[in-house]
Structures are given as structure tokens and as C-alpha cells.
């Protein structure tokens, strides 16, 4: 854990040091150690610092949401992006954009609402006739659902060229050009979600033992499930509203976290907190460097790196069941 | 008792063995041997019914739109004796588009049922296992100028092949059966989808708009020449698929069973795979990724046919019918705004796919 935190600090530092523009790592480093440099000051503190902060928050949100969703669906492939939760949020944002909403807060609550609807839809499909017992069928259901929502989003965009132009950058998922205002707008809902997650971590761990055991221990499985779904919706909706739909982070982070933390969901959630930002920031740094001076959007990079992980998981002879 | 003494007596000279229940037999003699063909009555009825529905849908397709032409006038215009206006609208504007809709639908559905039979899974259509996305990514690359020297149809074929190689390569360890194969394909499709989005975001808005129909599937921007290529490919592909029909029926069984019944399983699978990929690539070159037709067409055909054989022809006809109806709906529902046909099929096909997933498990294909 300590190692992870150190790594996170190191990656954040690198994220401040590296990027487009004439300010190289050396110059940025001398700025951080106290040198006067107004241009470097602007680039590092006005552009890179917010981006790093947003990366950290988005990473935490997606990682925790992934772990929660996997725990409640009892399915290692349950990932907000794959299951259509992000697609729901994206659809809602597109709808809001076309209807003329531009305020950041409104956009976020709309995205969270969309994520909630997406979550509820997919999980109710999962509980239907044992689709959820087969991880891979659940992913297929999610793919069907995402496809449906993506076409509805396209349909909306057909009506509105301006929104289409605005959204084609956002829909890839990227941390570039996001401002601190966006971050402040999502912080309240993130805080609410964290408090709820802290409260339900213990019952959730009990739920992992099975529904009857959890009831026997005095918990309410259905209530827990609904709270988890609400949290996932808050987290994914907020992250999607700032950074656009970013796939596969919610799949990879809990995997690494489970490998390090073991089966207990409480420990897994703690480990997700540094690992999520670590992966998002690392991907973001790579996205800045790999085709410099232009940038590869983060969403593309996570898809390129995450799809092999998905395939590797699926190829494993026996899927680890939760 | 198919071989009763009476039948044998008649087979000796005056008649023949009665065909199995529910079949018609056409027998003829040539030279030394007697030849015969068996037609399943239900399949004949289904195919004729679908064909009739397709003709009916085509007439409606030709008559509706921003300019309405009465059905009788459509028929007159087709045979060349209507007024100028109706002739122009029907022959010059709507007929090529109808041909594009019908042949892309047919190609997607044929590719779909071939792939489903190959993978023994009714969800394993080219659209779902990422082949559509691969073809689209390559075609968009040629439109936004990353591969200008190569025409979109060729690029789409190359993309379809690349995606197919990737999906099958990655799934190799597990074989092509079951759902794992499909999820591997979803992963491959996600990568190609991301690449397409990336290319669209990096070009000017005008170019992005030009490439946009390609990402959702539309009959608006048909590259010249692609349709002719597709029709040629479809004719050849359908003929090949019909010729392979018997081994397709056997490919549904276990590999050992199929080889025991005289099918060269490896070779047949390779042929079927190549055929399916080629059809998908050609169809994507005309209309972009309208993947759901590859799922819906075969599903309709299967629900109508008996399970004795793989309903290749019925699936092809049903795919054409679905595509024609979807494009008709897209053109007329929200007129004057036109909904791309890919969106219509996805809005219908998404719930359809969920329904297939939620139905109690039956044996596949």
C-alpha cells in the first residue's frame, strides 16, 4: 500500500513535468524547486495540475465503481464501460447538450441520472433467468445495451450539428482541456458516494458470502444492492461527465486490486483508491508522449490496453468467480 | 417404412421410392444414372413467402418518400411506360438505393448465418465479433486520407480480414465455440471502434461529417462501384453457400461427427469463414456497419424454417427484407430528416439481442 502511494505521488509528479509545450521536464522541475518562470508557471499550474487532479479523481471513481459493480453483480467482467453504464451517461449528456444545457453541474447530474438508468437496466437483465450467472453472457447483454444507446446518441446528434461537433471530442474520453471548475462541480456527489461506500463496505463484504448469510447477519441484501447501484451511478456519471466515457479502467483496476488485496471487498476498495489514479495517470502520460507533439486521447489508449486484458481474462481456462 | 415392397417394385421401373415425409422429389435420368433432388416443402414455402414479402416491400419502398408514387405507377415506371417524373424518381433515385439496401441486407445476413454455423453460436455474427468495426475503421481511414490511394471497398475488405484474423487468432486456444470467442471479438471490435473515433476526432468537421455515415451505417454515401462489386460477390457467395449447404448442415455437429460423415471440417470452416468475411467487407463498403441485420435475418429464417438444415437462402432473403424495411422506415418516419439505416436496425436489434440472451437456453444454431 505504501509502495502504491509512493508510486502515485511519483506518477503525479511526472504528470506535472511532462506534456506538450515548450516546458520540458527540467524546466518544470526547476520551477517546482522554486525558480521564477512565469511561462512554466502557467503551463504547469494552470494546465497540467488541474489535469493531474482530474485524472486522480476520475481514476478513483472508475476504479471504485468497477470494484463495486463486480462485487454486486458477482461477476469479474462487470465493468461500467462494458455494461453500458458509461453509454447511458454519454447518452444523457448528448441529450442534455442538444436540449441546450451547458452548465457543468446540470451536465453532471444528467450524466449521473443516465448512468443510474443504465446500471438498473443491465443489472435487471442480469437478474433475469440467470443471465448474470454467466459472466460472458452478461457482457454480451451489456454490449447489446451499449450498442442501442450509442445509436440513440447518434440519432440525437443527427439533429444538431453543433452538439455533434462538441461531442465528437468528448465521446472519446480524454483529460485534455478540462478545467478545475468541472472538478469542483463533481466533488459534492463524489463525497456523498464515498460516504455511502464507507457505510456499506461491511454489509457488502457480508453479501459476498451469499444472500442468506448476509440476511442472517442482519443486513438487507436488496437495500445494499440499491445503494451500491446508486454509488456506481454517482461515480461513473461524474467521471463520464468530466472525462467522457473511458472504457476498461473499471475492469483493470479491480483486477489488480484483487490480486494485491485478496478476496475481501473492503481491502479491495482501499487498494482501488491508489491503483485507479495510477493507471489513469500513467495512461494519460503515455497518451501525451507517444505521438507528441499531438495527443492520443485517453479513451483510445485505455481501449487499446484494456481490450487485451479483457481477452486475456476471457481466455483464462476458468473464469474466477466472485 | 420408406422401403416397402411396393415402393421397391415401383422403383424397378414404373415409379420411384416415395420421398420422405414433407419433401418433394424431382427425379430425372441422364445417361446411365438416375438423379434426383429433394426439396423440403416447408423450406420452399418459406423461401417463396419471404421472396413475395420482399417484392411487396420493394414496391412500397419505391412508392413512398418525399415524392409519393402510386404503387400502380411504380409498376408502370419499372416497365418503362409512366410519366417522366415518376420514371425518374423510381428508376434513377429509388431503384439504385433499393438495390443497395437489398443486397447489403442479404450479404450481412448470409455472412451472419455462415459465421453462426461456423461458431455454433447464434450470437457469433460478424457485427458482434468485431469484423464490421474493423472494416469500418479501414474504410474511414481511406476517407479521412490515411490511405487515399486505396478505394474504400478494398480497404473495407482488408479491415474485415484483419479483424477476423485477430479475433480468430486470439480465440484460438479456446476454439471458436461458446461465448468466450464472442467476448474476444467484442474486445477486438472495441479497439477498432476506438481507432475510428480517434480518426474522426482528428480531422476537420467537414471530413468528419463525410465519414460519419460510415460509422453508423447508412445508404446515403455509397461509393461508386462498390455496389456492383457487392452484387457480384453476393451472387457468387450465395451460389457457393448453397453448394456448401449439405456440409453446413453437418458442421453443426461435433467435429468428429462431421468428419465421420465425410466433411473435411478444417477446409470447410476455412471456406465458410473466408466467404463470411468477404461478404461482410463488401457490404460494409457499401453501407457501413449495419451489424444487427446479420443477427436478425438468420434469426427470422430459423424461426420460420424447420431445423433439418441451415436455412441459407431464407436468411439471405430475410436479411434483404429487414434492410429494405429498415431503410424505408429511416427515410419516412421522421421525414424530412433521414435516419441512417444502421441506427434503425440498432434500435430494433439491441432489444432483440437482449431478448435472445434472456430466453431460456436452447441448443444453438
XYZ file of C-alpha atoms in Angstrom:
687
model
C 0.000 0.000 0.000
C 2.773 2.367 0.933
C 4.519 1.410 -2.274
C 1.382 2.202 -4.238
C 1.048 5.600 -2.633
C 4.682 6.383 -3.392
C 4.137 5.298 -6.986
C 1.054 7.516 -7.195
C 2.999 10.548 -5.951
C 5.759 9.796 -8.444
C 3.315 9.460 -11.334
C 1.556 12.687 -10.390
C 4.912 14.418 -10.379
C 5.742 13.020 -13.810
C 2.312 14.161 -14.978
C 3.245 17.694 -13.924
C 6.617 17.505 -15.616
C 5.781 16.014 -18.994
C 3.499 17.273 -21.699
C 3.065 19.360 -24.779
C 4.532 22.846 -24.975
C 7.993 24.252 -24.637
C 8.250 23.471 -20.934
C 10.340 20.348 -20.625
C 10.832 18.211 -17.530
C 13.998 20.045 -16.476
C 12.415 23.473 -16.597
C 9.320 22.260 -14.777
C 11.468 20.653 -12.113
C 13.389 23.858 -11.502
C 10.041 25.664 -11.218
C 8.856 23.216 -8.595
C 12.066 23.752 -6.672
C 11.380 27.464 -6.506
C 12.679 29.156 -9.665
C 10.818 32.150 -11.128
C 9.433 31.283 -14.563
C 6.071 32.761 -15.491
C 5.548 30.734 -18.648
C 6.393 27.473 -16.962
C 4.267 28.543 -14.006
C 1.258 28.942 -16.276
C 1.716 25.654 -18.064
C 2.457 23.592 -15.001
C -0.015 25.056 -12.545
C -2.829 26.182 -14.857
C -2.812 23.352 -17.384
C -1.073 20.292 -16.028
C -2.051 20.482 -12.369
C -5.829 20.524 -12.957
C -5.428 17.759 -15.468
C -3.495 15.671 -12.970
C -6.048 16.299 -10.238
C -8.898 15.395 -12.537
C -7.031 12.260 -13.583
C -6.688 11.254 -9.946
C -10.370 11.809 -9.195
C -11.552 10.082 -12.372
C -9.255 7.136 -11.720
C -10.507 6.728 -8.155
C -14.131 6.991 -9.234
C -13.855 4.489 -12.081
C -11.760 2.024 -10.091
C -14.071 2.022 -7.092
C -17.168 1.885 -9.291
C -15.711 -1.102 -11.130
C -14.962 -2.939 -7.900
C -18.433 -2.203 -6.531
C -20.197 -3.309 -9.674
C -18.165 -6.508 -9.875
C -18.957 -7.272 -6.256
C -22.675 -6.679 -6.570
C -23.006 -8.495 -9.889
C -20.683 -11.200 -8.537
C -19.065 -11.180 -11.912
C -15.430 -10.367 -12.687
C -16.319 -8.935 -16.076
C -18.886 -6.440 -14.794
C -17.366 -3.161 -15.869
C -19.218 0.142 -16.086
C -17.982 0.711 -19.626
C -18.756 -2.774 -20.881
C -22.145 -2.954 -19.208
C -23.493 0.220 -20.754
C -23.365 2.436 -17.676
C -20.978 4.860 -19.381
C -23.051 4.633 -22.547
C -26.101 5.618 -20.507
C -24.264 8.605 -19.090
C -22.991 9.606 -22.539
C -26.471 9.327 -23.992
C -27.881 11.528 -21.244
C -25.160 14.126 -21.772
C -25.796 14.200 -25.507
C -29.483 14.675 -24.835
C -28.777 17.496 -22.401
C -26.392 19.187 -24.842
C -28.967 19.175 -27.582
C -31.647 20.487 -25.274
C -29.341 23.381 -24.508
C -27.839 22.569 -21.134
C -24.371 23.997 -20.810
C -23.894 24.403 -17.055
C -21.360 21.917 -15.732
C -23.427 20.927 -12.696
C -26.502 20.219 -14.771
C -24.451 18.130 -17.158
C -23.119 16.088 -14.280
C -26.463 15.374 -12.669
C -27.865 14.429 -16.053
C -24.936 12.082 -16.637
C -25.465 10.523 -13.233
C -29.125 10.007 -13.956
C -28.221 8.347 -17.256
C -25.674 6.134 -15.532
C -28.277 5.142 -12.959
C -30.764 4.144 -15.620
C -28.042 2.216 -17.463
C -26.996 0.440 -14.289
C -30.522 -0.546 -13.320
C -31.327 -1.792 -16.827
C -28.286 -4.015 -17.168
C -28.482 -5.394 -13.663
C -32.144 -6.210 -14.020
C -31.281 -8.089 -17.202
C -28.553 -9.825 -15.213
C -31.002 -10.981 -12.576
C -33.365 -12.279 -15.215
C -33.302 -16.032 -15.758
C -29.720 -16.451 -14.710
C -28.089 -14.368 -17.399
C -25.890 -12.912 -14.670
C -24.627 -16.303 -13.595
C -22.708 -16.490 -16.821
C -20.198 -13.626 -16.793
C -19.768 -13.687 -20.504
C -23.462 -13.515 -21.270
C -23.706 -10.500 -19.018
C -21.011 -8.792 -21.077
C -22.984 -9.582 -24.209
C -26.106 -8.094 -22.689
C -24.069 -5.021 -21.843
C -22.752 -4.843 -25.390
C -26.284 -5.028 -26.757
C -27.353 -2.290 -24.417
C -24.355 -0.059 -25.207
C -24.964 -0.511 -28.911
C -28.575 0.550 -28.524
C -27.640 3.637 -26.511
C -24.819 4.560 -28.858
C -27.192 4.546 -31.820
C -29.700 6.638 -29.931
C -26.882 9.085 -29.191
C -26.031 9.200 -32.892
C -29.684 9.749 -33.667
C -29.795 12.766 -31.358
C -26.621 14.164 -32.857
C -28.125 13.970 -36.327
C -30.461 16.778 -35.348
C -27.774 19.063 -34.072
C -24.506 19.668 -35.867
C -23.168 21.994 -33.191
C -23.643 19.416 -30.484
C -22.145 16.794 -32.780
C -19.018 18.868 -33.186
C -18.758 19.430 -29.454
C -19.377 15.821 -28.590
C -17.059 14.096 -31.002
C -14.136 15.203 -28.831
C -15.839 14.411 -25.584
C -17.112 10.978 -26.612
C -13.597 9.554 -26.945
C -12.747 10.207 -23.353
C -9.839 12.475 -22.601
C -8.411 14.584 -19.822
C -7.148 17.277 -22.162
C -8.574 20.752 -21.735
C -10.740 20.009 -18.682
C -10.858 22.758 -16.117
C -10.876 22.844 -12.355
C -14.471 24.100 -12.417
C -15.535 20.723 -13.790
C -13.768 19.062 -10.904
C -15.399 21.269 -8.267
C -18.767 20.574 -9.819
C -18.422 16.819 -9.313
C -16.789 16.884 -5.892
C -20.014 17.017 -3.830
C -21.515 13.940 -5.455
C -18.180 12.129 -5.189
C -18.103 12.892 -1.469
C -21.646 11.618 -0.999
C -20.719 8.460 -2.857
C -17.583 7.925 -0.746
C -19.538 8.246 2.479
C -22.116 5.746 1.295
C -19.394 3.369 0.120
C -17.723 3.604 3.517
C -21.028 2.780 5.205
C -21.910 -0.200 3.045
C -18.452 -1.752 2.758
C -19.103 -4.128 5.662
C -22.544 -5.329 4.528
C -21.158 -5.695 1.026
C -18.427 -7.964 2.321
C -21.124 -9.995 4.038
C -23.082 -10.173 0.808
C -20.079 -11.844 -0.807
C -20.798 -14.825 1.442
C -24.207 -15.233 -0.122
C -27.575 -13.631 0.261
C -28.801 -15.828 3.087
C -25.670 -15.432 5.150
C -25.913 -11.675 4.730
C -29.547 -11.645 5.841
C -28.626 -13.876 8.738
C -26.011 -11.374 9.814
C -28.698 -8.721 9.920
C -28.072 -6.966 6.610
C -30.589 -6.204 3.899
C -29.249 -7.544 0.603
C -31.675 -5.626 -1.578
C -31.052 -2.342 0.190
C -27.290 -2.859 -0.149
C -27.682 -3.611 -3.816
C -29.650 -0.451 -4.448
C -27.156 1.645 -2.521
C -24.278 0.139 -4.477
C -26.055 0.833 -7.754
C -26.659 4.427 -6.678
C -22.976 4.834 -5.781
C -21.821 3.358 -9.065
C -24.149 5.707 -10.898
C -22.870 8.737 -8.967
C -19.238 7.822 -9.540
C -19.455 6.759 -13.173
C -21.791 9.614 -14.041
C -19.432 12.161 -12.522
C -16.346 10.658 -14.135
C -18.061 10.435 -17.510
C -19.306 13.994 -17.280
C -15.767 15.306 -16.810
C -13.674 12.989 -18.912
C -16.062 11.326 -21.334
C -16.635 7.586 -21.459
C -13.398 5.794 -20.586
C -13.649 2.068 -21.076
C -11.838 -0.759 -19.350
C -10.431 1.191 -16.374
C -13.158 -0.276 -14.203
C -12.152 -3.734 -15.404
C -8.403 -3.495 -14.977
C -8.213 -1.630 -11.662
C -10.259 -4.073 -9.552
C -8.329 -6.929 -11.113
C -5.012 -5.540 -9.977
C -6.522 -4.572 -6.635
C -7.933 -8.054 -6.030
C -4.620 -9.611 -6.940
C -2.898 -7.440 -4.334
C -5.580 -7.295 -1.662
C -7.128 -10.730 -1.717
C -10.796 -11.575 -1.716
C -12.040 -9.103 0.907
C -14.023 -6.361 -0.819
C -13.098 -3.818 1.854
C -9.385 -4.239 1.260
C -10.003 -4.296 -2.490
C -11.811 -0.964 -2.320
C -8.935 0.603 -0.403
C -6.445 -0.683 -2.933
C -8.545 0.669 -5.792
C -8.058 4.195 -4.486
C -4.373 4.489 -5.429
C -4.411 1.987 -8.288
C -7.172 3.733 -10.273
C -5.387 7.110 -10.437
C -2.112 5.328 -11.044
C -3.438 3.623 -14.147
C -5.367 6.629 -15.442
C -2.449 8.998 -14.966
C 0.016 6.574 -16.478
C -2.255 6.135 -19.486
C -2.686 9.895 -19.706
C 1.076 10.483 -19.640
C 1.605 7.850 -22.316
C -1.170 9.473 -24.359
C 0.749 12.760 -24.244
C 4.122 11.295 -25.067
C 3.508 8.598 -27.594
C 2.520 10.770 -30.568
C 3.958 14.072 -29.304
C 3.523 16.912 -30.085
C -0.127 15.921 -30.633
C -2.043 13.704 -28.229
C -3.680 10.307 -28.300
C -6.978 10.548 -26.394
C -7.039 8.675 -23.132
C -10.138 6.693 -24.070
C -8.408 5.264 -27.120
C -5.376 4.335 -25.073
C -7.406 2.559 -22.390
C -9.329 0.709 -25.098
C -6.084 -0.333 -26.757
C -4.618 -1.532 -23.459
C -7.821 -2.766 -21.828
C -9.118 -4.937 -24.664
C -6.130 -7.303 -24.422
C -6.777 -7.589 -20.680
C -10.408 -8.470 -21.375
C -9.335 -11.057 -23.905
C -6.737 -12.476 -21.539
C -9.344 -12.761 -18.779
C -11.767 -14.468 -21.109
C -9.110 -16.790 -22.445
C -8.258 -17.992 -18.958
C -9.481 -21.557 -18.726
C -11.616 -20.946 -15.729
C -13.119 -17.555 -15.013
C -12.528 -16.553 -11.422
C -15.976 -16.244 -9.905
C -16.662 -13.698 -7.215
C -41.277 -47.741 -43.843
C -39.577 -45.966 -46.695
C -38.560 -49.177 -48.442
C -41.775 -51.106 -48.553
C -42.052 -53.860 -51.101
C -44.472 -51.834 -53.115
C -42.013 -48.949 -53.365
C -39.254 -51.271 -54.439
C -41.438 -52.717 -57.061
C -42.199 -49.269 -58.379
C -38.515 -48.310 -58.198
C -37.800 -51.148 -60.565
C -39.340 -49.429 -63.466
C -42.714 -47.902 -63.137
C -42.222 -45.439 -60.285
C -39.773 -44.471 -57.599
C -39.261 -44.638 -53.874
C -41.671 -42.174 -52.297
C -39.794 -39.168 -50.916
C -39.542 -38.745 -47.141
C -42.419 -37.087 -45.389
C -42.565 -33.386 -46.118
C -40.290 -33.446 -49.150
C -40.821 -33.181 -52.864
C -38.546 -35.065 -55.137
C -37.592 -34.116 -58.642
C -36.065 -37.058 -60.419
C -34.619 -37.294 -63.865
C -32.451 -39.684 -65.817
C -29.330 -38.754 -67.671
C -27.187 -41.312 -69.454
C -26.786 -44.305 -67.182
C -27.737 -42.928 -63.804
C -30.866 -41.683 -62.167
C -30.610 -38.307 -60.497
C -32.915 -36.722 -58.045
C -33.205 -33.650 -55.892
C -35.146 -33.420 -52.655
C -36.914 -30.197 -51.791
C -38.207 -29.666 -48.317
C -41.764 -28.443 -48.711
C -41.568 -26.119 -45.742
C -38.327 -24.547 -46.962
C -39.824 -23.948 -50.388
C -42.853 -22.310 -48.826
C -40.729 -20.176 -46.509
C -38.458 -19.015 -49.305
C -41.349 -18.227 -51.611
C -43.123 -16.378 -48.803
C -40.047 -14.323 -47.960
C -39.452 -13.578 -51.614
C -43.036 -12.420 -52.020
C -42.731 -10.236 -48.928
C -39.503 -8.794 -50.318
C -41.209 -7.943 -53.623
C -44.101 -6.330 -51.806
C -41.751 -4.343 -49.561
C -39.803 -3.252 -52.641
C -42.889 -1.847 -54.311
C -43.790 0.043 -51.129
C -40.175 1.202 -50.869
C -40.290 2.545 -54.392
C -43.590 4.301 -53.900
C -43.017 6.097 -50.567
C -40.749 9.062 -49.954
C -40.721 12.812 -50.377
C -42.433 12.287 -53.728
C -45.208 9.740 -53.494
C -45.742 7.473 -56.461
C -48.804 5.256 -56.514
C -47.994 1.521 -56.457
C -49.519 1.033 -59.908
C -47.418 3.920 -61.245
C -44.346 2.267 -59.714
C -45.003 -0.880 -61.707
C -45.594 1.169 -64.835
C -42.396 3.131 -64.243
C -40.431 -0.075 -63.803
C -41.588 -1.350 -67.156
C -40.937 1.998 -68.770
C -44.337 3.407 -69.562
C -45.091 6.020 -66.940
C -44.781 9.787 -66.974
C -41.308 11.330 -66.856
C -41.447 12.388 -63.231
C -42.451 9.003 -61.849
C -39.951 7.235 -64.093
C -37.151 9.482 -62.937
C -37.937 9.141 -59.234
C -38.402 5.413 -59.381
C -35.676 4.412 -61.782
C -32.952 6.946 -61.102
C -33.377 7.769 -57.424
C -35.007 4.909 -55.594
C -34.137 1.816 -57.580
C -30.342 2.025 -57.041
C -30.892 2.638 -53.360
C -33.330 -0.264 -53.142
C -30.742 -2.464 -54.817
C -28.128 -1.310 -52.332
C -30.442 -1.948 -49.380
C -31.497 -5.384 -50.554
C -28.009 -6.572 -51.438
C -26.302 -5.253 -48.303
C -29.028 -6.781 -46.152
C -28.697 -10.072 -47.991
C -24.902 -10.024 -47.675
C -24.923 -9.189 -43.956
C -27.478 -11.891 -43.200
C -25.700 -14.505 -45.313
C -22.386 -13.657 -43.657
C -24.180 -13.842 -40.326
C -25.682 -17.278 -40.769
C -22.412 -18.655 -42.141
C -20.463 -17.344 -39.160
C -23.104 -18.558 -36.717
C -22.953 -22.046 -38.177
C -19.187 -21.978 -38.105
C -19.035 -20.917 -34.467
C -22.093 -22.971 -33.480
C -23.408 -19.927 -31.682
C -26.295 -17.793 -32.840
C -24.698 -14.642 -31.436
C -21.486 -15.013 -33.395
C -22.299 -12.668 -36.222
C -19.590 -10.605 -37.926
C -21.041 -7.444 -36.416
C -20.742 -8.679 -32.875
C -17.306 -10.241 -33.141
C -15.766 -7.006 -34.364
C -15.411 -7.647 -38.091
C -17.760 -4.797 -39.013
C -15.764 -2.430 -36.844
C -12.517 -3.499 -38.448
C -13.897 -2.928 -41.922
C -15.281 0.445 -40.856
C -12.008 1.567 -39.308
C -10.131 0.791 -42.510
C -12.785 2.404 -44.716
C -12.831 5.554 -42.583
C -9.046 5.631 -42.765
C -9.261 5.747 -46.534
C -11.896 8.502 -46.374
C -10.082 10.764 -43.943
C -6.983 10.394 -46.039
C -4.750 7.907 -44.297
C -4.888 5.536 -47.229
C -6.081 7.657 -50.119
C -4.538 5.509 -52.795
C -6.809 2.595 -51.926
C -10.549 2.770 -52.532
C -12.936 2.254 -49.586
C -14.220 -1.165 -50.755
C -10.730 -2.625 -50.898
C -9.879 -1.068 -47.557
C -13.073 -2.440 -46.015
C -12.171 -5.929 -47.223
C -8.699 -5.552 -45.770
C -10.157 -4.358 -42.486
C -12.652 -7.200 -42.287
C -9.873 -9.690 -42.883
C -7.620 -8.093 -40.285
C -10.333 -8.133 -37.655
C -11.277 -11.722 -38.464
C -7.666 -12.849 -38.223
C -7.290 -11.055 -34.890
C -10.487 -12.453 -33.390
C -9.888 -15.993 -34.510
C -6.223 -15.792 -33.616
C -6.940 -14.524 -30.135
C -9.663 -17.078 -29.518
C -7.544 -19.888 -30.902
C -6.767 -21.526 -27.563
C -10.436 -21.933 -26.724
C -11.706 -22.890 -30.116
C -14.458 -20.915 -31.745
C -17.290 -22.313 -29.694
C -19.110 -20.724 -26.857
C -19.237 -17.203 -25.617
C -15.553 -16.620 -24.893
C -14.890 -16.376 -28.573
C -17.555 -13.700 -28.845
C -16.224 -11.655 -25.966
C -12.764 -11.793 -27.530
C -14.438 -10.418 -30.646
C -16.095 -7.666 -28.634
C -12.649 -6.683 -27.386
C -11.260 -6.564 -30.913
C -14.290 -4.541 -32.002
C -13.747 -2.087 -29.139
C -10.193 -1.428 -30.288
C -11.250 -0.783 -33.878
C -14.144 1.374 -32.679
C -11.750 3.484 -30.635
C -9.445 3.869 -33.620
C -12.385 5.033 -35.756
C -13.419 7.596 -33.149
C -9.833 8.780 -32.957
C -9.606 9.309 -36.697
C -12.911 11.191 -36.733
C -11.808 13.484 -33.927
C -8.543 14.409 -35.599
C -9.899 15.679 -38.907
C -11.812 18.819 -39.831
C -15.537 18.777 -39.114
C -16.422 18.574 -42.816
C -14.371 15.453 -43.349
C -15.745 14.028 -40.139
C -19.261 14.668 -41.390
C -18.421 12.951 -44.662
C -17.176 9.914 -42.790
C -19.955 9.979 -40.206
C -22.489 7.845 -42.142
C -19.790 5.204 -42.251
C -19.679 4.909 -38.531
C -23.392 4.275 -38.045
C -24.294 2.558 -41.286
C -26.184 4.454 -43.950
C -27.179 4.062 -47.558
C -26.624 7.744 -48.302
C -22.980 7.791 -49.244
C -22.498 4.794 -51.466
C -19.105 4.848 -53.110
C -19.422 4.304 -56.852
C -18.559 0.818 -57.987
C -18.914 -0.719 -54.543
C -22.480 -1.802 -55.212
C -21.605 -3.627 -58.424
C -18.782 -5.364 -56.591
C -21.124 -6.331 -53.778
C -23.758 -7.727 -56.150
C -21.135 -9.795 -57.902
C -19.793 -11.036 -54.580
C -23.277 -11.749 -53.293
C -24.192 -13.814 -56.352
C -21.017 -15.856 -56.113
C -21.283 -16.116 -52.345
C -24.886 -17.261 -52.375
C -24.136 -19.862 -55.018
C -21.174 -21.149 -53.018
C -23.178 -21.200 -49.803
C -25.993 -23.163 -51.467
C -23.450 -25.587 -52.837
C -21.969 -25.962 -49.358
C -25.409 -26.321 -47.783
C -25.046 -30.029 -47.079
C -21.715 -29.692 -45.311
C -23.041 -26.634 -43.450
C -25.766 -28.833 -42.028
C -23.116 -31.261 -40.849
C -20.809 -28.541 -39.487
C -23.375 -28.019 -36.762
C -22.382 -31.325 -35.244
C -19.213 -32.082 -33.359
C -16.067 -32.036 -35.468
C -15.611 -35.777 -35.084
C -19.184 -36.464 -36.169
C -18.907 -34.175 -39.156
C -15.645 -35.736 -40.335
C -17.149 -39.148 -39.845
C -19.948 -38.142 -42.165
C -17.449 -37.181 -44.835
C -16.874 -33.467 -44.354
C -13.376 -32.083 -44.499
C -14.070 -29.975 -41.440
C -10.965 -27.783 -41.444
C -11.209 -26.926 -45.087
C -14.952 -26.287 -44.970
C -14.585 -23.994 -41.974
C -11.871 -22.011 -43.684
C -14.021 -21.664 -46.796
C -17.065 -20.625 -44.817
C -15.028 -18.144 -42.790
C -13.488 -16.572 -45.884
C -16.875 -16.312 -47.537
C -18.405 -14.681 -44.486
C -15.570 -12.191 -44.081
C -15.596 -11.270 -47.761
C -19.359 -10.690 -47.756
C -19.097 -8.544 -44.632
C -16.297 -6.448 -46.085
C -18.149 -5.843 -49.343
C -21.374 -4.949 -47.560
C -19.603 -2.572 -45.172
C -18.001 -0.906 -48.194
C -21.481 -0.075 -49.467
C -23.420 0.745 -46.323
C -21.108 0.895 -43.338
C -21.565 -1.330 -40.299
C -25.219 -2.381 -40.127
C -24.331 -5.337 -37.977
C -27.687 -6.148 -36.455
C -29.079 -7.371 -39.779
C -26.609 -10.227 -39.580
C -28.306 -11.239 -36.357
C -31.941 -10.536 -37.185
C -32.041 -12.081 -40.675
C -30.835 -15.555 -39.683
C -32.962 -15.458 -36.544
C -36.134 -14.826 -38.570
C -35.175 -17.517 -41.055
C -34.526 -20.043 -38.304
C -37.773 -19.339 -36.541
C -39.671 -19.968 -39.777
C -37.751 -22.986 -41.028
C -37.537 -26.489 -39.731
C -34.287 -27.407 -38.055
C -33.332 -30.041 -40.602
C -30.884 -27.854 -42.460
C -29.239 -24.453 -42.274
C -31.674 -22.025 -43.936
C -29.103 -20.172 -46.020
C -31.424 -18.859 -48.701
C -34.189 -17.934 -46.268
C -31.705 -15.996 -44.105
C -30.444 -14.113 -47.132
C -33.968 -13.179 -48.186
C -34.950 -12.229 -44.643
C -31.855 -10.024 -44.338
C -32.728 -8.219 -47.551
C -36.299 -7.773 -46.345
C -35.212 -6.410 -42.960
C -32.794 -3.971 -44.537
C -35.335 -2.717 -47.082
C -37.947 -2.191 -44.364
C -35.425 -0.522 -42.034
C -34.260 1.897 -44.704
C -37.870 2.602 -45.651
C -38.601 3.415 -42.007
C -35.475 5.537 -41.771
C -36.430 7.522 -44.843
C -40.061 8.100 -43.977
C -40.573 8.077 -40.196
C -39.061 11.454 -39.350
C -39.091 12.971 -42.844
C -37.554 15.303 -43.933
C -34.830 14.183 -41.528
C -33.430 10.874 -42.615
C -32.411 8.322 -40.004
C -29.425 6.247 -41.133
C -30.463 2.642 -41.596
C -27.780 1.480 -39.146
C -29.493 3.387 -36.366
C -32.888 1.922 -37.217
C -31.535 -1.622 -37.136
C -29.573 -0.990 -33.935
C -32.596 0.440 -32.156
C -34.597 -2.632 -33.170
C -31.707 -5.090 -32.905
C -30.409 -4.149 -29.455
C -33.570 -5.214 -27.636
C -33.764 -8.209 -29.955
C -30.288 -9.298 -28.886
C -31.218 -8.851 -25.230
C -34.297 -10.965 -25.819
C -32.196 -13.748 -27.334
C -29.892 -13.601 -24.329
C -32.727 -13.723 -21.852
C -34.626 -16.521 -23.483
C -34.176 -19.885 -21.820
C -31.107 -21.553 -23.219
C -31.726 -23.833 -26.131
C -29.210 -25.599 -28.234
C -27.603 -23.109 -30.543
C -27.723 -22.822 -34.336
